Amino acid sequence: MNNEQSNEKILQWLVTAGADETIGETPVNRFALPAQTKQPEKAFSGERTADIQPSSPIENHESISLAQNASSLEELRNMIAGLNCPLKTTAANLVFGAGNPEAKLMIIGEAPGAEEDRQGLPFVGASGHLLDLMLGSIGLKRSDVYITNILPWRPPGNRKPSENETALLTPFVRRHIALIKPRVLLLLGGSAVAALMNTNAGITKMRGRWLTYTDADISVQAMASFHPAFLLRTPAQKKLAWRDFLAVREKLNA
Ligand code: URA
């Protein structure tokens, strides 16, 4: 194998591993960096935590006070579009939200994937297809619900949201919820639960129980469930998600 062929193999391997975006103009030799300069952000360790304990999330006070000024979905969208967030530089589109703004059920996921990034709409890829089937199983269509994500831009390579990104963007999700005023929230996956319920407990611990989401002047019943992407990889867990969706159906009918 000559040099060119082996470089191509390395590139293919990187793309397969999810590193499919360039985020700098100049190459960086990370092998040459001293070990102590590499400081990974503290990862959310939800799945391994046994007890449900409130976490002390970092807060972005500028975001919190800015988000409160949005008095309509359009204002909120423009506000988010104007944020100075590095994720914007790698994403193709802002994925704000979609569905029925009068919906009783608001669904919140983690972040757009590749297809959502291309279309500028939430849950339109493989996870979205599964979500449609799950909603259909409790008699709901897309037009019956409103959907958004914790992050409105795709993180490069579909990595997990960082703590700083979550702190910057969660106040806008909170405002989104306040503007939609749903009767029920469905939080899909650990990132949505961690961001909105201020907990370190993982999704396995949190799913399947009614939680109370509170903000300044609202209180909404929230069900946490597995993320459809997780269910695609772990189909045996679908039966638990099915129970969660049935509970949501019951609550909406009550
Ligand atoms: N996963 C999410 O959490 N949100 C999307 O919009 C798509 C995939």
GROMACS .gro file of C-alpha atoms and ligand atoms in nm:
model
  262
    1MET     CA    1   0.000   0.000   0.000
    2ASN     CA    2   0.150   0.339  -0.095
    3ASN     CA    3   0.119   0.655   0.117
    4GLU     CA    4  -0.178   0.791  -0.071
    5GLN     CA    5  -0.370   0.465  -0.034
    6SER     CA    6  -0.296   0.441   0.336
    7ASN     CA    7  -0.406   0.807   0.388
    8GLU     CA    8  -0.731   0.725   0.214
    9LYS     CA    9  -0.781   0.422   0.442
   10ILE     CA   10  -0.720   0.643   0.749
   11LEU     CA   11  -0.975   0.896   0.621
   12GLN     CA   12  -1.231   0.620   0.559
   13TRP     CA   13  -1.173   0.491   0.911
   14LEU     CA   14  -1.224   0.841   1.058
   15VAL     CA   15  -1.551   0.887   0.868
   16THR     CA   16  -1.673   0.544   0.982
   17ALA     CA   17  -1.590   0.644   1.339
   18GLY     CA   18  -1.811   0.952   1.302
   19ALA     CA   19  -1.542   1.218   1.252
   20ASP     CA   20  -1.691   1.342   0.927
   21GLU     CA   21  -1.653   1.717   0.973
   22THR     CA   22  -1.351   1.945   0.953
   23ILE     CA   23  -1.360   2.212   1.219
   24GLY     CA   24  -1.036   2.402   1.165
   25GLU     CA   25  -0.852   2.559   0.875
   26THR     CA   26  -0.513   2.417   0.969
   27PRO     CA   27  -0.426   2.057   1.061
   28VAL     CA   28  -0.329   1.988   1.425
   29ASN     CA   29  -0.088   1.710   1.516
   30ARG     CA   30  -0.255   1.591   1.835
   31PHE     CA   31   0.015   1.330   1.894
   32ALA     CA   32   0.261   1.617   1.939
   33LEU     CA   33   0.057   1.791   2.212
   34PRO     CA   34   0.175   1.738   2.570
   35ALA     CA   35  -0.066   1.512   2.762
   36GLN     CA   36  -0.167   1.778   3.018
   37THR     CA   37  -0.308   2.015   2.752
   38LYS     CA   38  -0.569   1.755   2.660
   39GLN     CA   39  -0.847   1.821   2.911
   40PRO     CA   40  -1.163   1.640   2.810
   41GLU     CA   41  -1.483   1.794   2.942
   42LYS     CA   42  -1.634   1.603   3.230
   43ALA     CA   43  -1.871   1.356   3.068
   44PHE     CA   44  -2.225   1.309   3.196
   45SER     CA   45  -2.202   0.979   3.379
   46GLY     CA   46  -2.576   0.915   3.403
   47GLU     CA   47  -2.600   0.546   3.312
   48ARG     CA   48  -2.364   0.439   3.588
   49THR     CA   49  -2.516   0.641   3.872
   50ALA     CA   50  -2.729   0.435   4.106
   51ASP     CA   51  -2.917   0.705   4.299
   52ILE     CA   52  -3.131   0.983   4.171
   53GLN     CA   53  -2.950   1.289   4.291
   54PRO     CA   54  -2.985   1.646   4.181
   55SER     CA   55  -2.675   1.753   3.991
   56SER     CA   56  -2.522   2.099   3.996
   57PRO     CA   57  -2.526   2.179   3.628
   58ILE     CA   58  -2.323   2.471   3.509
   59GLU     CA   59  -2.549   2.762   3.426
   60ASN     CA   60  -2.514   3.024   3.158
   61HIS     CA   61  -2.670   3.336   3.309
   62GLU     CA   62  -2.650   3.534   2.985
   63SER     CA   63  -2.854   3.267   2.805
   64ILE     CA   64  -3.101   3.248   3.091
   65SER     CA   65  -3.177   3.620   3.083
   66LEU     CA   66  -3.170   3.644   2.701
   67ALA     CA   67  -3.409   3.351   2.649
   68GLN     CA   68  -3.670   3.507   2.878
   69ASN     CA   69  -3.716   3.794   2.630
   70ALA     CA   70  -3.853   3.572   2.352
   71SER     CA   71  -4.226   3.624   2.344
   72SER     CA   72  -4.303   3.409   2.038
   73LEU     CA   73  -4.161   3.104   1.862
   74GLU     CA   74  -4.038   3.327   1.581
   75GLU     CA   75  -3.854   3.554   1.823
   76LEU     CA   76  -3.704   3.252   1.994
   77ARG     CA   77  -3.588   3.107   1.663
   78ASN     CA   78  -3.425   3.436   1.560
   79MET     CA   79  -3.260   3.466   1.898
   80ILE     CA   80  -3.110   3.116   1.873
   81ALA     CA   81  -2.999   3.180   1.513
   82GLY     CA   82  -2.809   3.485   1.638
   83LEU     CA   83  -2.622   3.304   1.917
   84ASN     CA   84  -2.248   3.288   1.910
   85CYS     CA   85  -2.216   2.909   1.929
   86PRO     CA   86  -1.931   2.714   1.763
   87LEU     CA   87  -2.174   2.437   1.665
   88LYS     CA   88  -2.312   2.677   1.403
   89THR     CA   89  -1.988   2.665   1.210
   90THR     CA   90  -2.008   2.291   1.147
   91ALA     CA   91  -2.384   2.249   1.109
   92ALA     CA   92  -2.561   2.295   0.777
   93ASN     CA   93  -2.891   2.411   0.928
   94LEU     CA   94  -3.053   2.525   1.248
   95VAL     CA   95  -3.302   2.261   1.364
   96PHE     CA   96  -3.543   2.465   1.572
   97GLY     CA   97  -3.849   2.248   1.615
   98ALA     CA   98  -4.147   2.118   1.421
   99GLY     CA   99  -4.503   2.004   1.461
  100ASN     CA  100  -4.815   2.145   1.612
  101PRO     CA  101  -4.745   2.449   1.835
  102GLU     CA  102  -5.084   2.384   2.001
  103ALA     CA  103  -4.990   2.023   2.084
  104LYS     CA  104  -5.063   1.877   2.425
  105LEU     CA  105  -4.753   1.658   2.391
  106MET     CA  106  -4.406   1.809   2.344
  107ILE     CA  107  -4.118   1.571   2.270
  108ILE     CA  108  -3.758   1.664   2.341
  109GLY     CA  109  -3.459   1.475   2.202
  110GLU     CA  110  -3.086   1.533   2.222
  111ALA     CA  111  -2.954   1.691   1.903
  112PRO     CA  112  -3.000   1.671   1.526
  113GLY     CA  113  -2.824   1.393   1.338
  114ALA     CA  114  -2.696   1.406   0.981
  115GLU     CA  115  -3.037   1.388   0.811
  116GLU     CA  116  -3.193   1.642   1.047
  117ASP     CA  117  -2.898   1.873   0.981
  118ARG     CA  118  -2.953   1.840   0.605
  119GLN     CA  119  -3.327   1.906   0.624
  120GLY     CA  120  -3.337   2.151   0.915
  121LEU     CA  121  -3.607   1.940   1.083
  122PRO     CA  122  -3.601   1.724   1.398
  123PHE     CA  123  -3.627   1.345   1.390
  124VAL     CA  124  -3.641   1.288   1.014
  125GLY     CA  125  -3.372   1.017   0.996
  126ALA     CA  126  -3.376   0.654   1.114
  127SER     CA  127  -3.456   0.752   1.477
  128GLY     CA  128  -3.739   0.970   1.352
  129HIS     CA  129  -3.883   0.681   1.154
  130LEU     CA  130  -3.890   0.467   1.467
  131LEU     CA  131  -4.037   0.757   1.665
  132ASP     CA  132  -4.318   0.786   1.407
  133LEU     CA  133  -4.397   0.414   1.452
  134MET     CA  134  -4.397   0.450   1.830
  135LEU     CA  135  -4.624   0.753   1.816
  136GLY     CA  136  -4.849   0.568   1.571
  137SER     CA  137  -4.878   0.282   1.820
  138ILE     CA  138  -5.048   0.518   2.065
  139GLY     CA  139  -5.261   0.679   1.795
  140LEU     CA  140  -5.057   0.995   1.741
  141LYS     CA  141  -4.920   1.152   1.426
  142ARG     CA  142  -4.648   1.413   1.380
  143SER     CA  143  -4.915   1.677   1.341
  144ASP     CA  144  -5.047   1.592   1.690
  145VAL     CA  145  -4.717   1.665   1.866
  146TYR     CA  146  -4.444   1.927   1.882
  147ILE     CA  147  -4.079   1.815   1.866
  148THR     CA  148  -3.750   1.984   1.946
  149ASN     CA  149  -3.404   1.898   2.080
  150ILE     CA  150  -3.170   2.019   2.354
  151LEU     CA  151  -2.919   2.129   2.088
  152PRO     CA  152  -3.052   2.300   1.775
  153TRP     CA  153  -2.735   2.223   1.577
  154ARG     CA  154  -2.577   1.889   1.499
  155PRO     CA  155  -2.261   1.829   1.703
  156PRO     CA  156  -1.974   1.724   1.472
  157GLY     CA  157  -1.969   1.348   1.424
  158ASN     CA  158  -2.291   1.317   1.631
  159ARG     CA  159  -2.095   1.338   1.955
  160LYS     CA  160  -2.276   1.395   2.285
  161PRO     CA  161  -2.353   1.756   2.378
  162SER     CA  162  -2.082   1.906   2.600
  163GLU     CA  163  -2.166   2.064   2.936
  164ASN     CA  164  -2.098   2.412   2.798
  165GLU     CA  165  -2.324   2.358   2.498
  166THR     CA  166  -2.598   2.224   2.723
  167ALA     CA  167  -2.564   2.522   2.958
  168LEU     CA  168  -2.571   2.769   2.668
  169LEU     CA  169  -2.872   2.616   2.494
  170THR     CA  170  -3.098   2.466   2.762
  171PRO     CA  171  -3.244   2.807   2.865
  172PHE     CA  172  -3.380   2.837   2.509
  173VAL     CA  173  -3.537   2.491   2.535
  174ARG     CA  174  -3.696   2.599   2.862
  175ARG     CA  175  -3.837   2.907   2.689
  176HIS     CA  176  -3.954   2.684   2.403
  177ILE     CA  177  -4.148   2.474   2.654
  178ALA     CA  178  -4.295   2.787   2.815
  179LEU     CA  179  -4.414   2.911   2.473
  180ILE     CA  180  -4.567   2.577   2.366
  181LYS     CA  181  -4.722   2.516   2.711
  182PRO     CA  182  -4.770   2.140   2.662
  183ARG     CA  183  -4.973   1.930   2.904
  184VAL     CA  184  -4.720   1.649   2.887
  185LEU     CA  185  -4.348   1.633   2.808
  186LEU     CA  186  -4.175   1.326   2.667
  187LEU     CA  187  -3.800   1.338   2.721
  188LEU     CA  188  -3.612   1.101   2.493
  189GLY     CA  189  -3.275   0.986   2.623
  190GLY     CA  190  -3.035   1.077   2.901
  191SER     CA  191  -2.925   1.413   2.760
  192ALA     CA  192  -3.276   1.559   2.759
  193VAL     CA  193  -3.346   1.429   3.109
  194ALA     CA  194  -3.014   1.553   3.247
  195ALA     CA  195  -3.056   1.899   3.093
  196LEU     CA  196  -3.417   1.958   3.196
  197MET     CA  197  -3.451   1.765   3.521
  198ASN     CA  198  -3.110   1.858   3.669
  199THR     CA  199  -3.021   1.505   3.758
  200ASN     CA  200  -2.718   1.284   3.731
  201ALA     CA  201  -2.925   0.967   3.733
  202GLY     CA  202  -2.921   0.783   3.402
  203ILE     CA  203  -3.210   0.718   3.170
  204THR     CA  204  -3.238   0.356   3.285
  205LYS     CA  205  -3.316   0.483   3.633
  206MET     CA  206  -3.532   0.778   3.527
  207ARG     CA  207  -3.750   0.627   3.254
  208GLY     CA  208  -4.099   0.500   3.315
  209ARG     CA  209  -4.195   0.730   3.601
  210TRP     CA  210  -4.380   1.057   3.608
  211LEU     CA  211  -4.152   1.349   3.681
  212THR     CA  212  -4.246   1.708   3.737
  213TYR     CA  213  -4.077   1.962   3.514
  214THR     CA  214  -4.090   2.307   3.667
  215ASP     CA  215  -3.989   2.647   3.546
  216ALA     CA  216  -4.066   2.998   3.672
  217ASP     CA  217  -4.444   2.976   3.642
  218ILE     CA  218  -4.511   2.638   3.486
  219SER     CA  219  -4.521   2.281   3.601
  220VAL     CA  220  -4.560   2.000   3.347
  221GLN     CA  221  -4.581   1.624   3.391
  222ALA     CA  222  -4.283   1.466   3.215
  223MET     CA  223  -4.217   1.108   3.111
  224ALA     CA  224  -3.860   1.003   3.039
  225SER     CA  225  -3.801   0.722   2.794
  226PHE     CA  226  -3.525   0.564   2.591
  227HIS     CA  227  -3.398   0.750   2.287
  228PRO     CA  228  -3.509   0.585   1.959
  229ALA     CA  229  -3.142   0.565   1.847
  230PHE     CA  230  -3.074   0.352   2.155
  231LEU     CA  231  -3.376   0.135   2.076
  232LEU     CA  232  -3.249   0.081   1.721
  233ARG     CA  233  -2.929  -0.058   1.870
  234THR     CA  234  -3.102  -0.239   2.158
  235PRO     CA  235  -3.441  -0.359   2.031
  236ALA     CA  236  -3.501  -0.574   2.341
  237GLN     CA  237  -3.566  -0.251   2.535
  238LYS     CA  238  -3.856  -0.156   2.310
  239LYS     CA  239  -4.100  -0.326   2.544
  240LEU     CA  240  -4.009  -0.082   2.821
  241ALA     CA  241  -4.041   0.215   2.586
  242TRP     CA  242  -4.381   0.081   2.481
  243ARG     CA  243  -4.493   0.097   2.845
  244ASP     CA  244  -4.371   0.457   2.869
  245PHE     CA  245  -4.563   0.553   2.557
  246LEU     CA  246  -4.878   0.385   2.691
  247ALA     CA  247  -4.844   0.588   3.011
  248VAL     CA  248  -4.817   0.904   2.801
  249ARG     CA  249  -5.131   0.804   2.610
  250GLU     CA  250  -5.317   0.751   2.936
  251LYS     CA  251  -5.204   1.086   3.076
  252LEU     CA  252  -5.311   1.267   2.759
  253ASN     CA  253  -5.654   1.102   2.777
  254ALA     CA  254  -5.701   1.173   3.146
  255URA     N1  255  -3.181   1.236   1.755
  255URA     C1  256  -3.227   1.338   1.829
  255URA     O1  257  -3.212   1.339   1.952
  255URA     N2  258  -3.290   1.436   1.767
  255URA     C2  259  -3.312   1.438   1.637
  255URA     O2  260  -3.371   1.535   1.587
  255URA     C3  261  -3.264   1.330   1.561
  255URA     C4  262  -3.199   1.230   1.621
   0.00000   0.00000   0.00000
